[in-house]
PDB file of C-alpha atoms in Angstrom:
ATOM      1  CA  MET A 144       0.793  17.025  -3.559  1.00 66.00           C
ATOM      2  CA  SER A 145       0.960  19.527  -0.994  1.00 90.00           C
ATOM      3  CA  LYS A 146       1.949  23.410  -1.680  1.00 92.00           C
ATOM      4  CA  LYS A 147       5.183  22.486  -0.158  1.00 94.00           C
ATOM      5  CA  GLN A 148       5.955  19.639  -2.183  1.00 94.00           C
ATOM      6  CA  ASP A 149       4.872  21.476  -5.370  1.00 94.00           C
ATOM      7  CA  ILE A 150       7.641  24.061  -4.097  1.00 95.00           C
ATOM      8  CA  MET A 151      10.179  21.411  -3.810  1.00 96.00           C
ATOM      9  CA  THR A 152       9.661  19.556  -7.078  1.00 96.00           C
ATOM     10  CA  ALA A 153       9.585  22.813  -8.990  1.00 96.00           C
ATOM     11  CA  THR A 154      12.955  23.801  -7.279  1.00 96.00           C
ATOM     12  CA  LEU A 155      14.314  20.395  -8.330  1.00 97.00           C
ATOM     13  CA  ASP A 156      13.081  20.687 -11.465  1.00 97.00           C
ATOM     14  CA  LEU A 157      14.560  24.371 -12.110  1.00 96.00           C
ATOM     15  CA  ILE A 158      18.040  23.089 -10.754  1.00 96.00           C
ATOM     16  CA  HIS A 159      17.937  20.198 -13.103  1.00 95.00           C
ATOM     17  CA  GLU A 160      17.125  22.410 -15.915  1.00 95.00           C
ATOM     18  CA  GLU A 161      19.074  25.615 -15.279  1.00 94.00           C
ATOM     19  CA  GLY A 162      21.437  25.126 -12.508  1.00 92.00           C
ATOM     20  CA  LEU A 163      21.261  26.343  -8.869  1.00 89.00           C
ATOM     21  CA  GLN A 164      22.378  29.717  -9.607  1.00 89.00           C
ATOM     22  CA  SER A 165      19.496  30.371 -12.044  1.00 88.00           C
ATOM     23  CA  VAL A 166      16.548  29.413  -9.527  1.00 90.00           C
ATOM     24  CA  THR A 167      14.770  32.545  -8.409  1.00 90.00           C
ATOM     25  CA  PHE A 168      11.599  32.944  -6.370  1.00 89.00           C
ATOM     26  CA  SER A 169       9.946  34.254  -9.234  1.00 91.00           C
ATOM     27  CA  LYS A 170      10.468  31.284 -11.097  1.00 93.00           C
ATOM     28  CA  LEU A 171       9.359  29.266  -8.557  1.00 92.00           C
ATOM     29  CA  PHE A 172       6.272  30.942  -8.202  1.00 88.00           C
ATOM     30  CA  LYS A 173       5.505  30.135 -11.889  1.00 92.00           C
ATOM     31  CA  ARG A 174       6.629  26.762 -11.802  1.00 93.00           C
ATOM     32  CA  ALA A 175       4.767  25.925  -8.808  1.00 93.00           C
ATOM     33  CA  ASN A 176       1.791  27.757  -9.342  1.00 92.00           C
ATOM     34  CA  VAL A 177       1.983  29.325  -5.961  1.00 91.00           C
ATOM     35  CA  GLY A 178       1.781  32.832  -4.659  1.00 87.00           C
ATOM     36  CA  SER A 179       4.854  34.866  -3.318  1.00 81.00           C
ATOM     37  CA  GLY A 180       3.653  34.374   0.416  1.00 86.00           C
ATOM     38  CA  THR A 181       3.256  30.659   0.053  1.00 90.00           C
ATOM     39  CA  ILE A 182       6.790  29.991  -0.191  1.00 90.00           C
ATOM     40  CA  TYR A 183       7.927  32.191   2.725  1.00 90.00           C
ATOM     41  CA  ASN A 184       5.134  29.966   4.629  1.00 91.00           C
ATOM     42  CA  TYR A 185       7.630  26.984   4.381  1.00 93.00           C
ATOM     43  CA  PHE A 186      10.982  28.245   3.669  1.00 92.00           C
ATOM     44  CA  SER A 187      12.793  31.501   5.019  1.00 90.00           C
ATOM     45  CA  ASN A 188      14.989  31.923   2.192  1.00 90.00           C
ATOM     46  CA  LYS A 189      16.510  30.231  -1.000  1.00 90.00           C
ATOM     47  CA  GLU A 190      19.270  28.358   1.250  1.00 90.00           C
ATOM     48  CA  ASP A 191      16.587  26.827   3.496  1.00 92.00           C
ATOM     49  CA  LEU A 192      14.653  25.578   0.636  1.00 94.00           C
ATOM     50  CA  VAL A 193      17.579  24.242  -1.165  1.00 93.00           C
ATOM     51  CA  ASN A 194      18.570  22.383   2.046  1.00 92.00           C
ATOM     52  CA  GLU A 195      15.241  20.814   2.543  1.00 94.00           C
ATOM     53  CA  VAL A 196      15.390  19.800  -0.951  1.00 95.00           C
ATOM     54  CA  TYR A 197      18.673  18.105  -0.537  1.00 93.00           C
ATOM     55  CA  ARG A 198      17.337  16.518   2.733  1.00 92.00           C
ATOM     56  CA  ASP A 199      14.309  15.132   0.904  1.00 94.00           C
ATOM     57  CA  SER A 200      16.238  13.752  -2.055  1.00 95.00           C
ATOM     58  CA  ARG A 201      18.979  12.121   0.527  1.00 92.00           C
ATOM     59  CA  SER A 202      16.004  10.723   2.478  1.00 93.00           C
ATOM     60  CA  LYS A 203      14.256   9.099  -0.711  1.00 95.00           C
ATOM     61  CA  MET A 204      17.783   7.738  -1.549  1.00 95.00           C
ATOM     62  CA  GLY A 205      18.474   6.316   1.712  1.00 94.00           C
ATOM     63  CA  GLU A 206      15.072   4.462   1.660  1.00 94.00           C
ATOM     64  CA  TYR A 207      15.935   3.237  -1.702  1.00 95.00           C
ATOM     65  CA  LEU A 208      19.335   2.242  -0.888  1.00 95.00           C
ATOM     66  CA  ILE A 209      18.300  -0.460   1.837  1.00 95.00           C
ATOM     67  CA  GLN A 210      15.455  -1.989   0.110  1.00 96.00           C
ATOM     68  CA  GLY A 211      15.945  -5.815   0.357  1.00 97.00           C
ATOM     69  CA  TYR A 212      19.127  -5.364   2.401  1.00 97.00           C
ATOM     70  CA  ASP A 213      19.785  -8.529   4.643  1.00 97.00           C
ATOM     71  CA  ALA A 214      22.112  -7.697   7.416  1.00 95.00           C
ATOM     72  CA  ASN A 215      22.875 -11.522   7.637  1.00 97.00           C
ATOM     73  CA  ALA A 216      23.678 -11.937   3.881  1.00 98.00           C
ATOM     74  CA  SER A 217      27.242 -12.477   2.650  1.00 98.00           C
ATOM     75  CA  LEU A 218      29.593  -9.656   2.378  1.00 98.00           C
ATOM     76  CA  TYR A 219      29.157  -9.718  -1.270  1.00 98.00           C
ATOM     77  CA  GLU A 220      25.257 -10.099  -1.306  1.00 98.00           C
ATOM     78  CA  ARG A 221      24.994  -7.224   1.058  1.00 98.00           C
ATOM     79  CA  PHE A 222      27.430  -5.243  -1.343  1.00 98.00           C
ATOM     80  CA  LYS A 223      25.667  -6.362  -4.326  1.00 98.00           C
ATOM     81  CA  CYS A 224      22.446  -5.269  -2.861  1.00 98.00           C
ATOM     82  CA  LEU A 225      23.407  -1.706  -1.977  1.00 97.00           C
ATOM     83  CA  GLN A 226      25.259  -1.163  -5.195  1.00 97.00           C
ATOM     84  CA  MET A 227      22.363  -2.480  -7.212  1.00 98.00           C
ATOM     85  CA  ASN A 228      20.049  -0.206  -5.225  1.00 98.00           C
ATOM     86  CA  ARG A 229      22.215   3.012  -5.808  1.00 97.00           C
ATOM     87  CA  LEU A 230      22.101   2.213  -9.633  1.00 98.00           C
ATOM     88  CA  GLN A 231      18.596   1.603  -9.442  1.00 97.00           C
ATOM     89  CA  PHE A 232      17.646   4.839  -7.407  1.00 98.00           C
ATOM     90  CA  GLY A 233      19.594   6.749 -10.065  1.00 98.00           C
ATOM     91  CA  MET A 234      17.703   5.204 -12.955  1.00 97.00           C
ATOM     92  CA  HIS A 235      14.468   5.832 -11.327  1.00 97.00           C
ATOM     93  CA  PHE A 236      15.037   9.334  -9.878  1.00 98.00           C
ATOM     94  CA  PRO A 237      17.542  11.022 -12.151  1.00 97.00           C
ATOM     95  CA  LYS A 238      16.945  14.606 -10.800  1.00 97.00           C
ATOM     96  CA  LYS A 239      17.237  13.428  -7.232  1.00 97.00           C
ATOM     97  CA  PHE A 240      20.563  11.487  -8.231  1.00 97.00           C
ATOM     98  CA  LEU A 241      21.965  14.323 -10.057  1.00 96.00           C
ATOM     99  CA  PHE A 242      21.190  16.973  -7.418  1.00 95.00           C
ATOM    100  CA  ILE A 243      22.603  14.857  -4.484  1.00 93.00           C
ATOM    101  CA  ASP A 244      25.763  13.971  -6.627  1.00 92.00           C
ATOM    102  CA  SER A 245      26.196  17.704  -7.640  1.00 91.00           C
ATOM    103  CA  TYR A 246      25.462  19.507  -4.632  1.00 88.00           C
ATOM    104  CA  SER A 247      26.686  17.290  -1.674  1.00 86.00           C
ATOM    105  CA  PHE A 248      29.846  19.406  -1.672  1.00 84.00           C
ATOM    106  CA  SER A 249      28.395  22.671  -2.644  1.00 84.00           C
ATOM    107  CA  PRO A 250      28.617  25.641  -0.045  1.00 84.00           C
ATOM    108  CA  TYR A 251      24.370  25.809  -0.482  1.00 79.00           C
ATOM    109  CA  ILE A 252      24.375  22.906   1.480  1.00 83.00           C
ATOM    110  CA  SER A 253      25.113  23.315   5.270  1.00 82.00           C
ATOM    111  CA  PRO A 254      27.575  21.091   6.615  1.00 82.00           C
ATOM    112  CA  GLU A 255      25.389  19.722   9.445  1.00 83.00           C
ATOM    113  CA  LEU A 256      23.037  18.642   6.635  1.00 83.00           C
ATOM    114  CA  ARG A 257      25.939  17.111   4.609  1.00 79.00           C
ATOM    115  CA  ASN A 258      27.319  15.101   7.324  1.00 78.00           C
ATOM    116  CA  LEU A 259      23.775  13.952   8.719  1.00 78.00           C
ATOM    117  CA  ASP A 260      22.942  10.485   7.701  1.00 74.00           C
ATOM    118  CA  ASP A 261      19.293   9.860   6.538  1.00 75.00           C
ATOM    119  CA  GLU A 262      16.779   8.257   8.790  1.00 80.00           C
ATOM    120  CA  TYR A 263      17.274   5.129   7.605  1.00 80.00           C
ATOM    121  CA  ASN A 264      21.050   5.026   8.273  1.00 89.00           C
ATOM    122  CA  SER A 265      22.121   4.207   4.937  1.00 92.00           C
ATOM    123  CA  SER A 266      25.603   5.572   4.859  1.00 90.00           C
ATOM    124  CA  ARG A 267      26.129   4.065   8.258  1.00 92.00           C
ATOM    125  CA  ILE A 268      25.024   0.579   6.652  1.00 96.00           C
ATOM    126  CA  VAL A 269      27.399   1.324   3.579  1.00 96.00           C
ATOM    127  CA  LEU A 270      30.349   2.195   6.001  1.00 96.00           C
ATOM    128  CA  ASP A 271      29.816  -0.703   8.519  1.00 96.00           C
ATOM    129  CA  LEU A 272      29.927  -3.135   5.285  1.00 97.00           C
ATOM    130  CA  ILE A 273      33.201  -1.559   4.211  1.00 98.00           C
ATOM    131  CA  ILE A 274      34.712  -1.958   7.539  1.00 98.00           C
ATOM    132  CA  ASP A 275      33.555  -5.352   8.026  1.00 97.00           C
ATOM    133  CA  GLY A 276      35.038  -6.281   4.733  1.00 98.00           C
ATOM    134  CA  GLN A 277      38.410  -4.671   5.898  1.00 98.00           C
ATOM    135  CA  ARG A 278      38.286  -6.583   9.202  1.00 97.00           C
ATOM    136  CA  ASN A 279      38.049  -9.678   7.166  1.00 97.00           C
ATOM    137  CA  GLY A 280      40.576  -8.839   4.829  1.00 97.00           C
ATOM    138  CA  ILE A 281      38.339  -8.713   1.745  1.00 98.00           C
ATOM    139  CA  ILE A 282      38.154  -5.054   1.148  1.00 98.00           C
ATOM    140  CA  LYS A 283      41.263  -2.949   0.747  1.00 97.00           C
ATOM    141  CA  GLU A 284      42.627  -1.107   3.874  1.00 97.00           C
ATOM    142  CA  MET A 285      41.406   2.603   2.979  1.00 97.00           C
ATOM    143  CA  ASP A 286      39.534   5.081   4.565  1.00 97.00           C
ATOM    144  CA  SER A 287      36.014   3.729   4.888  1.00 96.00           C
ATOM    145  CA  HIS A 288      34.583   7.125   3.594  1.00 94.00           C
ATOM    146  CA  LEU A 289      36.989   6.960   0.837  1.00 96.00           C
ATOM    147  CA  CYS A 290      36.009   3.726  -0.219  1.00 97.00           C
ATOM    148  CA  HIS A 291      32.102   4.453  -0.103  1.00 95.00           C
ATOM    149  CA  GLN A 292      33.033   7.846  -2.330  1.00 94.00           C
ATOM    150  CA  LEU A 293      34.723   5.611  -4.837  1.00 96.00           C
ATOM    151  CA  LEU A 294      31.853   3.104  -4.949  1.00 96.00           C
ATOM    152  CA  HIS A 295      29.412   6.029  -5.563  1.00 95.00           C
ATOM    153  CA  GLY A 296      31.727   7.551  -8.170  1.00 96.00           C
ATOM    154  CA  ILE A 297      31.736   4.562 -10.256  1.00 97.00           C
ATOM    155  CA  ILE A 298      27.923   4.397 -10.130  1.00 97.00           C
ATOM    156  CA  SER A 299      27.375   8.196 -10.447  1.00 97.00           C
ATOM    157  CA  SER A 300      30.173   7.960 -13.496  1.00 97.00           C
ATOM    158  CA  ILE A 301      27.940   5.230 -15.061  1.00 97.00           C
ATOM    159  CA  LEU A 302      24.454   6.899 -14.805  1.00 98.00           C
ATOM    160  CA  LYS A 303      25.807  10.385 -16.246  1.00 97.00           C
ATOM    161  CA  GLY A 304      26.488   8.272 -19.596  1.00 97.00           C
ATOM    162  CA  TYR A 305      23.083   6.502 -19.297  1.00 97.00           C
ATOM    163  CA  PHE A 306      21.238   9.802 -18.991  1.00 97.00           C
ATOM    164  CA  VAL A 307      22.586  11.043 -22.125  1.00 96.00           C
ATOM    165  CA  ASN A 308      22.001   8.010 -23.932  1.00 96.00           C
ATOM    166  CA  LYS A 309      25.720   7.277 -24.470  1.00 96.00           C
ATOM    167  CA  TYR A 310      24.536   3.527 -23.712  1.00 94.00           C
ATOM    168  CA  PRO A 311      21.829   1.481 -22.442  1.00 92.00           C
ATOM    169  CA  LEU A 312      21.811  -0.109 -19.285  1.00 95.00           C
ATOM    170  CA  ASN A 313      20.552  -4.037 -19.824  1.00 95.00           C
ATOM    171  CA  GLU A 314      20.792  -6.660 -17.218  1.00 96.00           C
ATOM    172  CA  LEU A 315      24.074  -8.103 -18.372  1.00 96.00           C
ATOM    173  CA  GLN A 316      25.505  -4.546 -18.078  1.00 96.00           C
ATOM    174  CA  ILE A 317      24.233  -3.647 -14.943  1.00 97.00           C
ATOM    175  CA  GLN A 318      25.858  -7.139 -13.508  1.00 97.00           C
ATOM    176  CA  GLN A 319      29.112  -6.172 -15.079  1.00 97.00           C
ATOM    177  CA  ILE A 320      29.156  -2.725 -13.252  1.00 97.00           C
ATOM    178  CA  ILE A 321      28.148  -4.140  -9.999  1.00 97.00           C
ATOM    179  CA  GLU A 322      31.305  -6.744 -10.534  1.00 98.00           C
ATOM    180  CA  ALA A 323      33.553  -4.291 -11.678  1.00 97.00           C
ATOM    181  CA  SER A 324      32.728  -2.130  -8.530  1.00 97.00           C
ATOM    182  CA  TRP A 325      33.338  -4.976  -6.254  1.00 98.00           C
ATOM    183  CA  LYS A 326      36.598  -5.819  -7.839  1.00 98.00           C
ATOM    184  CA  ALA A 327      37.526  -2.060  -7.184  1.00 97.00           C
ATOM    185  CA  ILE A 328      37.644  -2.455  -3.949  1.00 97.00           C
ATOM    186  CA  LEU A 329      38.670  -6.108  -3.327  1.00 97.00           C
ATOM    187  CA  VAL A 330      42.333  -6.862  -1.685  1.00 96.00           C
TER     188      VAL A 330
END
């Protein structure tokens, strides 16, 4: 791992453990095992660092979201793939998922970055699926961004319970979550 990646990993770990407000460069020096000058080689300030961790996390989630996605599949199959991938991303990368979920609307994240799609255009893919479903009278008429947020919120809520061992997520439960989130947006 590069020094830059070590710093970003240490930042994500500290945010997860202590919250963003508690992250200081002195803690990062220790956690990442780097000197003070090393951080400034990559990041001009804490905001720059947090934005880069956010960009990296969103990119990873975007990459994960479209795995196995077939634009020619049925609307339901495309939906199922995206929701399953969102859930699996959270299960495999809980710190990244929680960071994205918690800080997407934080003033620490620049508005430009918050509204920027990842290089995989995963947000656009989800929005296009919603709009396609609405045009075909399958998905409820509502703002596509609100519908997307609703779908994300369902998965987010489920994952937060899973992270604190409130319940396991076996194959049957995962299928039930996908079905329930599908029914939540159907006409």
